[in-house]
Short mmCIF file of C-alpha atoms in Angstrom, two decimals:
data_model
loop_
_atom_site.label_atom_id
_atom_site.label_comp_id
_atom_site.label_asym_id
_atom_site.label_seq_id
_atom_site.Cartn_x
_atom_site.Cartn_y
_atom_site.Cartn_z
CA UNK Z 32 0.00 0.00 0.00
CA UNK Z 33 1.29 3.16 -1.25
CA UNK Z 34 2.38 6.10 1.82
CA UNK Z 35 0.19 8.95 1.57
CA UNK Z 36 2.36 12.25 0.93
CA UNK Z 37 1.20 12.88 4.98
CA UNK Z 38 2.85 10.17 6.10
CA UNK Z 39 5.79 10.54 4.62
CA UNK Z 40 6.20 13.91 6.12
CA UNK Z 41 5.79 12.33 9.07
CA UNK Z 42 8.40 9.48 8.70
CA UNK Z 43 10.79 11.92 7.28
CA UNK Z 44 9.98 14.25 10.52
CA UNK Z 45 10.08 11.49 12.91
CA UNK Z 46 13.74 9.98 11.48
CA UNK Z 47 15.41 13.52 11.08
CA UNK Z 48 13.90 14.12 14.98
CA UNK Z 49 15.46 10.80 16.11
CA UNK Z 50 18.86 11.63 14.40
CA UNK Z 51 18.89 14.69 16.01
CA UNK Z 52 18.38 13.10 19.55
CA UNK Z 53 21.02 10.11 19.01
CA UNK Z 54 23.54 12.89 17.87
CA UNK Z 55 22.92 14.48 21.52
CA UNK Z 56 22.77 11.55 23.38
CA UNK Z 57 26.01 10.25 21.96
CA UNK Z 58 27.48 13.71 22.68
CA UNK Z 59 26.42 14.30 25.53
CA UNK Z 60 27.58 10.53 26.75
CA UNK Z 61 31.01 11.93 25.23
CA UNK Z 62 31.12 15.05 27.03
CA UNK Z 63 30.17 13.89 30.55
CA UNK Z 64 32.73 10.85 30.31
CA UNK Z 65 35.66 14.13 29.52
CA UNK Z 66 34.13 15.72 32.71
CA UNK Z 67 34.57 12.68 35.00
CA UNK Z 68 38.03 12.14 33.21
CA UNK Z 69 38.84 15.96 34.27
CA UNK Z 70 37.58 15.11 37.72
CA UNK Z 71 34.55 16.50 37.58
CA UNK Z 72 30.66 15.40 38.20
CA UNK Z 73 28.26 14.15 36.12
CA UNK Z 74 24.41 13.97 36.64
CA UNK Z 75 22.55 11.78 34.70
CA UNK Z 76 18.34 12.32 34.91
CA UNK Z 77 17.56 9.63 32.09
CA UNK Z 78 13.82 11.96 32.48
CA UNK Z 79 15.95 14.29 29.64
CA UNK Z 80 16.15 11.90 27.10
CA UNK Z 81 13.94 10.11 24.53
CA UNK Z 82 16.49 7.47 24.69
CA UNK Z 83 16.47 4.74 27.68
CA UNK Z 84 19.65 3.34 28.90
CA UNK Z 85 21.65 6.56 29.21
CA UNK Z 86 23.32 5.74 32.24
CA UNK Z 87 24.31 2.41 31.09
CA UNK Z 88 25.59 3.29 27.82
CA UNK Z 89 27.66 6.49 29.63
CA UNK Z 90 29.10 3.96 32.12
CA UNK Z 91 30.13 1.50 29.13
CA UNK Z 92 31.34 4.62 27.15
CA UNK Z 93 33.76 5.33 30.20
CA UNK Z 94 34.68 1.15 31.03
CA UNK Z 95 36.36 1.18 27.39
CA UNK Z 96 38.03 4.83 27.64
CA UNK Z 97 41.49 4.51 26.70
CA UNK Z 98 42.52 6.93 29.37
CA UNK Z 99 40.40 5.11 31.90
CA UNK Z 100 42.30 2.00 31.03
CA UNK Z 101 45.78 3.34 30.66
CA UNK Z 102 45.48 5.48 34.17
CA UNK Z 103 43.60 2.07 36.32
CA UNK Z 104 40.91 4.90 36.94
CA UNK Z 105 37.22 4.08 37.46
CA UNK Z 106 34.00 5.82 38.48
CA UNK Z 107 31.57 5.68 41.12
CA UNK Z 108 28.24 6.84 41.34
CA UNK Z 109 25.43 7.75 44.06
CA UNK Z 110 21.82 7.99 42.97
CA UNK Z 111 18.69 9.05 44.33
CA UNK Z 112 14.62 9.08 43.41
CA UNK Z 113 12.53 12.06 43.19
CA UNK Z 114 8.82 12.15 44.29
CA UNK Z 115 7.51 12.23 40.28
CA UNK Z 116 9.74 8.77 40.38
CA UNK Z 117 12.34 10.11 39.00
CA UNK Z 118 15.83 8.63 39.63
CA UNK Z 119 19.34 10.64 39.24
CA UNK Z 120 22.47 9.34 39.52
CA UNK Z 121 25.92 11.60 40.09
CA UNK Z 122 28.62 10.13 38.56
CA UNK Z 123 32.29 10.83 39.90
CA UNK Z 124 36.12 9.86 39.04
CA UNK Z 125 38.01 7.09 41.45
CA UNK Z 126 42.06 6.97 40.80
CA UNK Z 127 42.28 2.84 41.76
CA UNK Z 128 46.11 3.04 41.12
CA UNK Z 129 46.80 5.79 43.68
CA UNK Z 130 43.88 4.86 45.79
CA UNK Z 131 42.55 8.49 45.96
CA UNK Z 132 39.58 10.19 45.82
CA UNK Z 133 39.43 14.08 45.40
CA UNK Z 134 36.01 14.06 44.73
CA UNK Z 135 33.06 12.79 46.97
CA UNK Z 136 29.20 13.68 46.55
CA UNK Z 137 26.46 13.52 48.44
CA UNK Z 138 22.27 14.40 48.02
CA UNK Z 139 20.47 16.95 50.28
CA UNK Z 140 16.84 17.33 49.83
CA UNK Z 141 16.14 19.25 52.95
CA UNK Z 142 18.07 22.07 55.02
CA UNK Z 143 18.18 19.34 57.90
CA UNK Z 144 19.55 16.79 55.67
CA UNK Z 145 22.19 19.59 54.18
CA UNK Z 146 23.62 20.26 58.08
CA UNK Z 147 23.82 17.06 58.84
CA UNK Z 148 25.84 15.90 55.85
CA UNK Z 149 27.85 19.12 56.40
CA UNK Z 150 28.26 18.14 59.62
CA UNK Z 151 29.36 14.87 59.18
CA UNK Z 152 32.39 15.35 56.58
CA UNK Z 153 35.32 14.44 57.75
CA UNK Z 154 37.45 17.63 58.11
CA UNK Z 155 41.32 16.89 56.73
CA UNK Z 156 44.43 17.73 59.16
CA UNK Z 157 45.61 21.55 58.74
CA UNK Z 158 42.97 22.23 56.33
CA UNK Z 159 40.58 25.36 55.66
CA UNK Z 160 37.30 24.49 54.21
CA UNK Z 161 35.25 26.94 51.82
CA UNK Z 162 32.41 26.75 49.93
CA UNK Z 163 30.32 28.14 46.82
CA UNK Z 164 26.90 27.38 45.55
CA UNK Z 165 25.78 27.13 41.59
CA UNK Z 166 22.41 26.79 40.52
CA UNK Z 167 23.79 24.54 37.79
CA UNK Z 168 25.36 21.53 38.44
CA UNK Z 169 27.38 21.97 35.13
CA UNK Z 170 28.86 25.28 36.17
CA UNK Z 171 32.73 24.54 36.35
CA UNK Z 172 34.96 26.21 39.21
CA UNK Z 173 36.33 28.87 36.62
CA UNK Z 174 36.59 32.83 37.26
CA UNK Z 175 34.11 34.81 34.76
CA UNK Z 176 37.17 35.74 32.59
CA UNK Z 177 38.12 32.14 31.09
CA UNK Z 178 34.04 31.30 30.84
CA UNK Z 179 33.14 31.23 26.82
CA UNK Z 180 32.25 34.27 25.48
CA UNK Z 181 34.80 36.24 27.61
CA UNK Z 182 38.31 35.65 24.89
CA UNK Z 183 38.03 38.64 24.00
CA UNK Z 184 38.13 40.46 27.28
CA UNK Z 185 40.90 38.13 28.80
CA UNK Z 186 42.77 38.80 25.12
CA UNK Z 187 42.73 42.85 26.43
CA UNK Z 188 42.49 41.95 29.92
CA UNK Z 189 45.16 44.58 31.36
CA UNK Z 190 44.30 47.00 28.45
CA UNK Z 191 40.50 47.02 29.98
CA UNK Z 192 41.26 46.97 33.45
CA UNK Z 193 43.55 50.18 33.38
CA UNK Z 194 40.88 52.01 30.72
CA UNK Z 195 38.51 51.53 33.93
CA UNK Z 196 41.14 52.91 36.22
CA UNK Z 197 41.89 56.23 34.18
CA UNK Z 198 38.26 56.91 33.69
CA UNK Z 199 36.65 56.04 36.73
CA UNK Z 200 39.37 56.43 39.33
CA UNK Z 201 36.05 57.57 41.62
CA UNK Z 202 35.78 53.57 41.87
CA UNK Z 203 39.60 53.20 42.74
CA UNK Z 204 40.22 55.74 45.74
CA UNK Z 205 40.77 53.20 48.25
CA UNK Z 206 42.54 50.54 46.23
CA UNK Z 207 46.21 49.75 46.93
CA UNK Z 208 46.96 46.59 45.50
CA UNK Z 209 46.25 44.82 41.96
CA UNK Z 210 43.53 42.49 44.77
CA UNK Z 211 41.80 45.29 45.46
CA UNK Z 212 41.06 46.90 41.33
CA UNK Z 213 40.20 43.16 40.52
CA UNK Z 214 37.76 43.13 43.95
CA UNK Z 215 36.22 46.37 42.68
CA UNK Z 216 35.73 45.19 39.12
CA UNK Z 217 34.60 41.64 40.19
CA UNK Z 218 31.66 43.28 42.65
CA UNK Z 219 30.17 45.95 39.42
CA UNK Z 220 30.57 42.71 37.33
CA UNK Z 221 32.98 42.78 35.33
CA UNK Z 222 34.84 39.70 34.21
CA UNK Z 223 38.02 39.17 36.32
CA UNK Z 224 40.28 35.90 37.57
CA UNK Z 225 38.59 36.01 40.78
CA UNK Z 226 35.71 33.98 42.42
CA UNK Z 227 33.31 34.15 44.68
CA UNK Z 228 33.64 31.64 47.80
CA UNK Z 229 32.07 31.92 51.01
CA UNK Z 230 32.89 30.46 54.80
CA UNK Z 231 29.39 30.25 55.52
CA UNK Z 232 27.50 26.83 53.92
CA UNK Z 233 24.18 28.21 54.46
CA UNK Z 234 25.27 31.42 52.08
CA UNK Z 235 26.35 28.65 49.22
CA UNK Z 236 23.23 26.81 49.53
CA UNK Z 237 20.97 29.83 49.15
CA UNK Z 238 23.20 29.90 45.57
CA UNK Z 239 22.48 26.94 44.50
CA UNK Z 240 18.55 27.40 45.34
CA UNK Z 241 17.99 30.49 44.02
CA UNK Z 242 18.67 30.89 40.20
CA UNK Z 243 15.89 30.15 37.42
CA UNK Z 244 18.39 28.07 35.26
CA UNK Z 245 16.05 25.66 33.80
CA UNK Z 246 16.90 22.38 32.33
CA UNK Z 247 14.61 20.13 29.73
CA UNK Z 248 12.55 17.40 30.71
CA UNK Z 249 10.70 14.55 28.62
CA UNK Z 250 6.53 15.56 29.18
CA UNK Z 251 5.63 12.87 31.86
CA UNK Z 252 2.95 11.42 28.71
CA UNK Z 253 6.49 10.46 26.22
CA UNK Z 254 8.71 9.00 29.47
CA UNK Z 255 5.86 6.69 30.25
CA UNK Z 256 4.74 5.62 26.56
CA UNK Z 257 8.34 4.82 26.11
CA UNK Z 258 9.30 0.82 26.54
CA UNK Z 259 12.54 1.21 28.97
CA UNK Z 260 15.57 -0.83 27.60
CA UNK Z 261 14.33 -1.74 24.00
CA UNK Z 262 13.33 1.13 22.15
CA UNK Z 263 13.14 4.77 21.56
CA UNK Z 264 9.16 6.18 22.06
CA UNK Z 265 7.05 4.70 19.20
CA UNK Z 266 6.43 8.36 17.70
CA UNK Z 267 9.62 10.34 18.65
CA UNK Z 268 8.52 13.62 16.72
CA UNK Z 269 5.97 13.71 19.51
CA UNK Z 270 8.26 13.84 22.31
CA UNK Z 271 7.53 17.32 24.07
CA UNK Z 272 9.93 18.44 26.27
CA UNK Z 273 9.29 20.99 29.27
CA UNK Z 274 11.43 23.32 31.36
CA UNK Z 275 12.48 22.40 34.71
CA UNK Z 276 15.00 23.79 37.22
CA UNK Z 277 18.75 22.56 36.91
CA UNK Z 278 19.54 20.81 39.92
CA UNK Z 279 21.68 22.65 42.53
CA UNK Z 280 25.46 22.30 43.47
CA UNK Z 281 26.51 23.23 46.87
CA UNK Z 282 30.03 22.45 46.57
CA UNK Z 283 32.95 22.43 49.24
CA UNK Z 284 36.35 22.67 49.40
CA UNK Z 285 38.93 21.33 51.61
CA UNK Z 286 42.71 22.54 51.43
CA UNK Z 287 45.74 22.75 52.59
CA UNK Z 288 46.07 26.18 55.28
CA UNK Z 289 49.42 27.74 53.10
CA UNK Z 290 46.76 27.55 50.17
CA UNK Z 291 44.66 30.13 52.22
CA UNK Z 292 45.73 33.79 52.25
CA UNK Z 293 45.64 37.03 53.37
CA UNK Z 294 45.22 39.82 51.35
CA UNK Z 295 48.68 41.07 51.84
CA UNK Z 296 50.43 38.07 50.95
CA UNK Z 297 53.15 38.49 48.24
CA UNK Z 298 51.92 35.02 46.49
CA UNK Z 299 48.47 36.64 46.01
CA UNK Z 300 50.33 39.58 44.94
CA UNK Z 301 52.08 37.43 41.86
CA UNK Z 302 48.61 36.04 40.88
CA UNK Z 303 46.62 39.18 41.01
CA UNK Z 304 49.42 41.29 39.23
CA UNK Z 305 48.90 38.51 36.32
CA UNK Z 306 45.90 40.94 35.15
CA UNK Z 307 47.76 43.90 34.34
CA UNK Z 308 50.05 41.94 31.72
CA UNK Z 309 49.27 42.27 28.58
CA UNK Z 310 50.71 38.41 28.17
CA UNK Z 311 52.74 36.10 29.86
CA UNK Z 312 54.30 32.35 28.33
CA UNK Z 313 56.53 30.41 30.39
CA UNK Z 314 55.15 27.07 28.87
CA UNK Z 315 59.04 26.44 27.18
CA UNK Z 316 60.60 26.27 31.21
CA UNK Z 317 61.72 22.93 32.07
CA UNK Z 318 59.07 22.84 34.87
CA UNK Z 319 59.91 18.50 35.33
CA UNK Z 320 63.74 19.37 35.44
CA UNK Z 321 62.53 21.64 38.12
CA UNK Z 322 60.74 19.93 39.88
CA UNK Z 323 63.59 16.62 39.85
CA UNK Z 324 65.77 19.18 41.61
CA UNK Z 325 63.72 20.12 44.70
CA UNK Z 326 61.35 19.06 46.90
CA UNK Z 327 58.75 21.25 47.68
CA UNK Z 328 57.85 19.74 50.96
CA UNK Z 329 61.12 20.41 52.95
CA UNK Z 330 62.86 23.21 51.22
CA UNK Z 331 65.56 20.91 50.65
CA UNK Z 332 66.95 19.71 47.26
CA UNK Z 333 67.65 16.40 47.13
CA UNK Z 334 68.30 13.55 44.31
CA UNK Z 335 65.85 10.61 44.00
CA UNK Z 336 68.27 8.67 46.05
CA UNK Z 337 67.74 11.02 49.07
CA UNK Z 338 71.22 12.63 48.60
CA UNK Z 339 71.58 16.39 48.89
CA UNK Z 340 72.38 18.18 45.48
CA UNK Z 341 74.21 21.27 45.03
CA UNK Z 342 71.69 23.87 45.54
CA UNK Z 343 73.35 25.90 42.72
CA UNK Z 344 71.84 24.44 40.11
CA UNK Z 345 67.85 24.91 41.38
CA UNK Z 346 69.21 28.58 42.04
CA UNK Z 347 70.77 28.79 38.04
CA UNK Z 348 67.13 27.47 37.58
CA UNK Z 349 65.58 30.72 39.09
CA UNK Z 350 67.46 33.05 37.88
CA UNK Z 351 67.07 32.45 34.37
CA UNK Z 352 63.39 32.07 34.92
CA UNK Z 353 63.57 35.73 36.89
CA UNK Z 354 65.17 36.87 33.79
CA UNK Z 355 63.08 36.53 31.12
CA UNK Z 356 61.47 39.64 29.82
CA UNK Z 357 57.17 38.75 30.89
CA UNK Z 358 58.72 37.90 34.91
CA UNK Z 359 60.72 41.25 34.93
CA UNK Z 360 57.77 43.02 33.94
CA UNK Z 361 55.00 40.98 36.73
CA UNK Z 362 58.31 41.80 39.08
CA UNK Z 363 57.82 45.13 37.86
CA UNK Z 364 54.38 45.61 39.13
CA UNK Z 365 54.21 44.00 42.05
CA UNK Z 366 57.18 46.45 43.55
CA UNK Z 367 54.90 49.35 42.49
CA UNK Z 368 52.07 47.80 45.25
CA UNK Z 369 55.18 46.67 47.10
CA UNK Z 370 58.63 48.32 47.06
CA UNK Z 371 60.19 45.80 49.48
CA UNK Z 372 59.33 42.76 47.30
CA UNK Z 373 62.35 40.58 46.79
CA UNK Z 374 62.73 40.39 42.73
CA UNK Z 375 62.57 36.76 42.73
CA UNK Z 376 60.08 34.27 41.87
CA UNK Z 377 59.31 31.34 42.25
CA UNK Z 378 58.16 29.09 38.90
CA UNK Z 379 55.84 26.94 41.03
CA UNK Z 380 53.75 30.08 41.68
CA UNK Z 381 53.09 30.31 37.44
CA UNK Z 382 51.85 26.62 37.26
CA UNK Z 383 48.49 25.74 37.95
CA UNK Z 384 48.79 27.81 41.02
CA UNK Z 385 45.80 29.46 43.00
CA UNK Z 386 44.72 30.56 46.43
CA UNK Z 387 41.53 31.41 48.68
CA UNK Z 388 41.76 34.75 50.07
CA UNK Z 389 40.13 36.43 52.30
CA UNK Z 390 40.37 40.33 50.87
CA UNK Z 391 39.37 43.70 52.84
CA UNK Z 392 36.17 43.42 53.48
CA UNK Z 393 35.29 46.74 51.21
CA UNK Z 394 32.26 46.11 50.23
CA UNK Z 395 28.95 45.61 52.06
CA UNK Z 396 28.32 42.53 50.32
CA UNK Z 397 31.21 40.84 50.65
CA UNK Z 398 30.58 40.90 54.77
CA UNK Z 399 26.65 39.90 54.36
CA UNK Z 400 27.97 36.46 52.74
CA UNK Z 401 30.98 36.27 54.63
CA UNK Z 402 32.95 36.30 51.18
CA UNK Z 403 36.31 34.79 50.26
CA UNK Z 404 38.09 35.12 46.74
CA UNK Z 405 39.68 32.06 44.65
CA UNK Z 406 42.78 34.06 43.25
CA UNK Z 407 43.25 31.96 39.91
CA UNK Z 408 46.99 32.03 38.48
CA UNK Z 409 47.73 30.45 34.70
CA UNK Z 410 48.93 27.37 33.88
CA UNK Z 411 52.06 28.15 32.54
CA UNK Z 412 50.47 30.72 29.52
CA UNK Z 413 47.90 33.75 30.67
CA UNK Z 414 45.12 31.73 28.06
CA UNK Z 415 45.01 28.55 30.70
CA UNK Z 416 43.61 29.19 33.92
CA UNK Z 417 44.56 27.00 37.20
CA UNK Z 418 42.14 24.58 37.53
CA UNK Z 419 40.79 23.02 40.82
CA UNK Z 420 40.26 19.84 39.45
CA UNK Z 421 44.24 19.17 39.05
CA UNK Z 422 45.47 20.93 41.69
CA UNK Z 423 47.91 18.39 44.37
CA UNK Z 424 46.10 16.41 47.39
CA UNK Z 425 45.64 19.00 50.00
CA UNK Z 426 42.44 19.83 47.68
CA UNK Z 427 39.45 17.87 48.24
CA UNK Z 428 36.34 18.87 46.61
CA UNK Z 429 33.45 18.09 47.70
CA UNK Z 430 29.92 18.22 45.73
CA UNK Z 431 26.20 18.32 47.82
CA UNK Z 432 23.78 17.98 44.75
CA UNK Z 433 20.11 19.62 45.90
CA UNK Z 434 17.57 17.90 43.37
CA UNK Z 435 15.42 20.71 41.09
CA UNK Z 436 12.26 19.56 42.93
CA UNK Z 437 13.77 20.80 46.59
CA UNK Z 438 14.91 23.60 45.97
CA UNK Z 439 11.97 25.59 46.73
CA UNK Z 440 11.27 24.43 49.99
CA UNK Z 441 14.93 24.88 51.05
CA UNK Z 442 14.82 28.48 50.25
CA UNK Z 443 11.70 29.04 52.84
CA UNK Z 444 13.67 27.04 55.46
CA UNK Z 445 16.11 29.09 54.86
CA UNK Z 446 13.69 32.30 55.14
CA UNK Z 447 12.94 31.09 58.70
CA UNK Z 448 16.61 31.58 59.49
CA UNK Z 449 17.04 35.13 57.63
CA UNK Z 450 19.04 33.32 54.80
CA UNK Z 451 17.19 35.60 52.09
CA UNK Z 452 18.19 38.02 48.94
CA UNK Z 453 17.73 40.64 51.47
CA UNK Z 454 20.24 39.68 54.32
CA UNK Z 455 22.38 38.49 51.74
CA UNK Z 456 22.95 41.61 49.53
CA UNK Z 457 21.73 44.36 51.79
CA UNK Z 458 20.63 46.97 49.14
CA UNK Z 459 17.45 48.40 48.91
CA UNK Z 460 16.42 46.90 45.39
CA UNK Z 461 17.12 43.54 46.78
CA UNK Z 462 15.16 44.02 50.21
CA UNK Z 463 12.20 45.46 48.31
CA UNK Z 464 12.29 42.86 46.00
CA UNK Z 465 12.32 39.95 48.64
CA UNK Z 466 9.40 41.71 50.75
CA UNK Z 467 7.26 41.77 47.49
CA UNK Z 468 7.81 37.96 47.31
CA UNK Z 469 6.69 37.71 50.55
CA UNK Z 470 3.79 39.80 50.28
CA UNK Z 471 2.72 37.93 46.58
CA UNK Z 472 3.46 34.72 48.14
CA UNK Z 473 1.63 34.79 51.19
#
C-alpha cells in the first residue's frame, strides 16, 4: 500500500527528529565521560532523554576509555529518586592506582539533611574548608574571565582593566593593590580571575537554590509511553519536552592552610598582578627538570636517592626564569604595590597555582555572605587558567547535589533563618524585591 504524501512527512519528521536526539545523546555521553576524566561530576536524569539506557551506555562509554584504562581509573556513582519517580544518579572519578579520591558527593533534599551531611564530613588535618553554591550543576569552578564568550576580554584583559582605572578612578580611591582593582571590578561585574567563595555553607546553599536556570525534561505522557531498555518512544517527533530547574550544586572545598591567604600576601600579589600583563608564556621552562631538583615539601633539594644536590643548580634554575622579559615586567608591578618585594620568583607560583583569600572586606556585600576570593593564576600561559580539578592532594572537593524539585522548599527554610536576597545583599532593590515575594506569596 502506497504512503500517503502525509505520512511521509511524518516518517521523514520522525527519522530527522530521532537523528537529532542520538547525535545528543552520543554527545552528551562523550562530554560527561571528559568531565569525570577531568575530575569533575556528572548527573545523569535519564527523564531528559527520549532514549532509555543513558546511564548504562555512559558507564560502558567510560569502562572502554582509553585513558580510563591506561590510568587504572574508574568511576563511582550515588543515585537518588525524586517524588515524580524520577531517579538521578551523580557520577564521579576514582584513581584505583593511587587509591585516591578528590572528589566525593552527596544528596540533600532538605536544610536538615544539608547540616547534617555538612556536619558529618570528615574535616582533613591543617585544612581550611570553603564553599560556593551554583544553581547549575554543570557550572565549572572557573573565574568569569576564562568562561566562553569572555576571549576577548581576557585577550585585552590589562588593556581594559587600566581604561577603567583612568576613567573612573572615583571607583579606585581606596585601592592599593592589583587584589583590590580586581575586587572592585569583580563586585560591578565585570569579568576578572577572581571567584566568589564563602565560609558560611548556608550562604552557598541559598546559591544553589535560588537561580531560574532551567533544564529540559521529557513531558511525563512520552517518558511513560516509552518501553525502557528496548526502544526509543514509538512516535519520537511527539516527544515534548518541558522546562524544569537545573539541579543545585553546593560544593565544598577542603585545602591545605598555606593555600589560604591574606590579602597582603606576596603570592596573592604574583597572581593578582597577572591581570595587568598584557601576556605572559613560560610554557618552554623545564618545569619537570625543576621539579627533579627540589622538593617542595622540605625546602631541601635532594636527588631521588635522598642525597643532597648542590643547591646551585635549582638557584641557576631561578634566575634564568627571573630573567626573562614577561617575569621582569610581573616583578615590575608588584614592587609598584610593594617596594620591598624581593625580585625573585618562584616558577611553582606560574603553574596551575591558585589561592583562597580572604580580601578587605570593602564592600557591604562581601561581609553579608561572609565572602572569600579564589585568586586563579595560569597554567604556565595567561590563556590557561589554574584549575581546581588538578590541583595536588591537600584539595578535596566536595559536591552536595540539591535535586530541582527541593529547591523551593529549602529556600523558605532558609527564610525562617534570615538566609534571604535581602540579608544576603543588603541593598534596597534587593530588600524590596524579597518583601514583594513575601507579600505575593503569602
Amino acid at each position: 500500500m502506497k504512503k500517503s504524501n502525509t505520512q511521509e512527512n511524518i516518517y521523514a519528521k520522525d527519522e530527522k527528529f530521532y537523528q537529532e536526539e542520538h547525535d545528543k545523546v552520543y554527545k552528551d555521553i562523550d562530554d560527561n565521560t571528559i568531565r569525570i576524566l577531568e575530575n569533575k561530576i556528572c548527573i545523569v536524569d535519564e527523564s531528559k532523554y527520549c532514549f532509555p539506557n543513558f546511564a548504562s551506555t555512559l558507564e560502558n562509554n567510560m569502562r572502554n576509555e582509553e585513558d580510563f584504562v591506561n590510568f587504572h581509573l574508574s568511576y563511582a556513582n550515588k543515585e537518588t529518586i525524586l517524588s515524580d519517580k524520577r531517579k538521578i544518579k551523580v557520577y564521579y572519578l576514582v584513581d584505583n592506582k593511587n587509591r585516591v579520591n578528590k572528589v566525593q558527593c552527596f544528596f540533600a533534599r532538605t536544610l536538615s539533611e544539608f547540616l547534617d551531611i555538612i556536619s558529618k564530613i570528615e574535616s582533613l588535618d591543617n585544612c581550611k574548608h570553603v564553599y560556593r553554591g551554583h544553581d547549575d550543576w554543570k557550572y565549572d569552578l572557573v573565574p568569569s574571565i576564562y568562561r566562553k564568550g569572555n576571549e576577548k576580554i581576557l585577550k585585552n584583559e590589562a588593556k581594559y582593566i587600566r581604561d577603567f582605572i583612568a576613567s573612573y578612578p572615583q571607583f579606585f580611591e581606596e585601592c592599593n593593590s592589583a587584589l583590590d582593582y580586581l575586587a572592585v571590578l569583580q563586585h560591578y561585574g565585570f569579568p576578572t580571575r577572581l571567584l566568589d567563595f564563602t565560609e558560611n555553607p548556608l550562604v552557598a546553599l541559598y546559591m544553589a537554590c535560588k537561580g531560574k536556570k532551567t533544564d529540559t525534561l521529557l513531558d511525563e505522557e512520552v517518558s511513560n509511553s516509552q518501553e525502557v531498555g528496548t526502544q526509543v518512544c514509538e512516535n519520537v517527533s511527539n516527544c515534548k519536552k518541558k522546562d524544569i530547574l537545573a539541579h543545585g550544586d553546593v560544593i565544598r572545598v577542603d585545602l591545605n592552610e598555606e593555600f589560604y591567604k591574606y590579602y597582603d600576601s606576596d603570592t596573592v600579589s604574583i597572581l593578582s598582578n597577572i591581570a595587568f600583563l598584557d601576556r605572559i608564556n613560560v610554557s618552554d621552562f623545564k618545569y619537570d627538570r625543576y621539579k627533579k631538583l627540589f622538593d617542595f615539601s622540605t625546602g631541601y633539594s635532594y636527588n631521588r636517592y635522598g642525597q643532597c644536590i648542590n643547591k646551585e643548580a635549582q638557584d641557576e634554575m631561578i634566575d634564568s626564569f627571573n630573567n626573562r622579559i614577561d617575569i621582569q615586567r610581573l616583578i615590575h608591578n608588584i614592587r609598584n604595590e610593594k617596594p620591598h618585594f624581593m625580585p625573585k620568583i618562584d616558577p611553582q607560583h606560574l603553574d596551575n597555582m591558585l589561592l583562597i583569600v580572604k580580601p578587605r572586606q570593602r564592600f557591604k556585600r562581601l561581609v553579608l555572605q561572609s565572602g572569600l576570593f579564589g585568586v586563579f593564576g595560569i597554567n604556565k600561559e595567561k590563556e590557561q587558567p589554574a584549575k581546581f580539578e588538578s590541583q595536588n592532594l591537600e584539595f578535596r572537593i566536595t559536591h552536595i547535589i540539591i535535586p530541582d524539585e527541593c529547591k523551593e522548599n529549602i529556600l523558605k527554610e532558609l527564610d525562617t533563618l534570615h538566609i534571604n536576597r535581602a540579608t544576603l545583599y543588603g541593598d534596597m532593590d534587593n530588600i524590596v524585591a524579597h518583601y514583594l515575594d513575601t507579600i505575593k506569596n503569602n
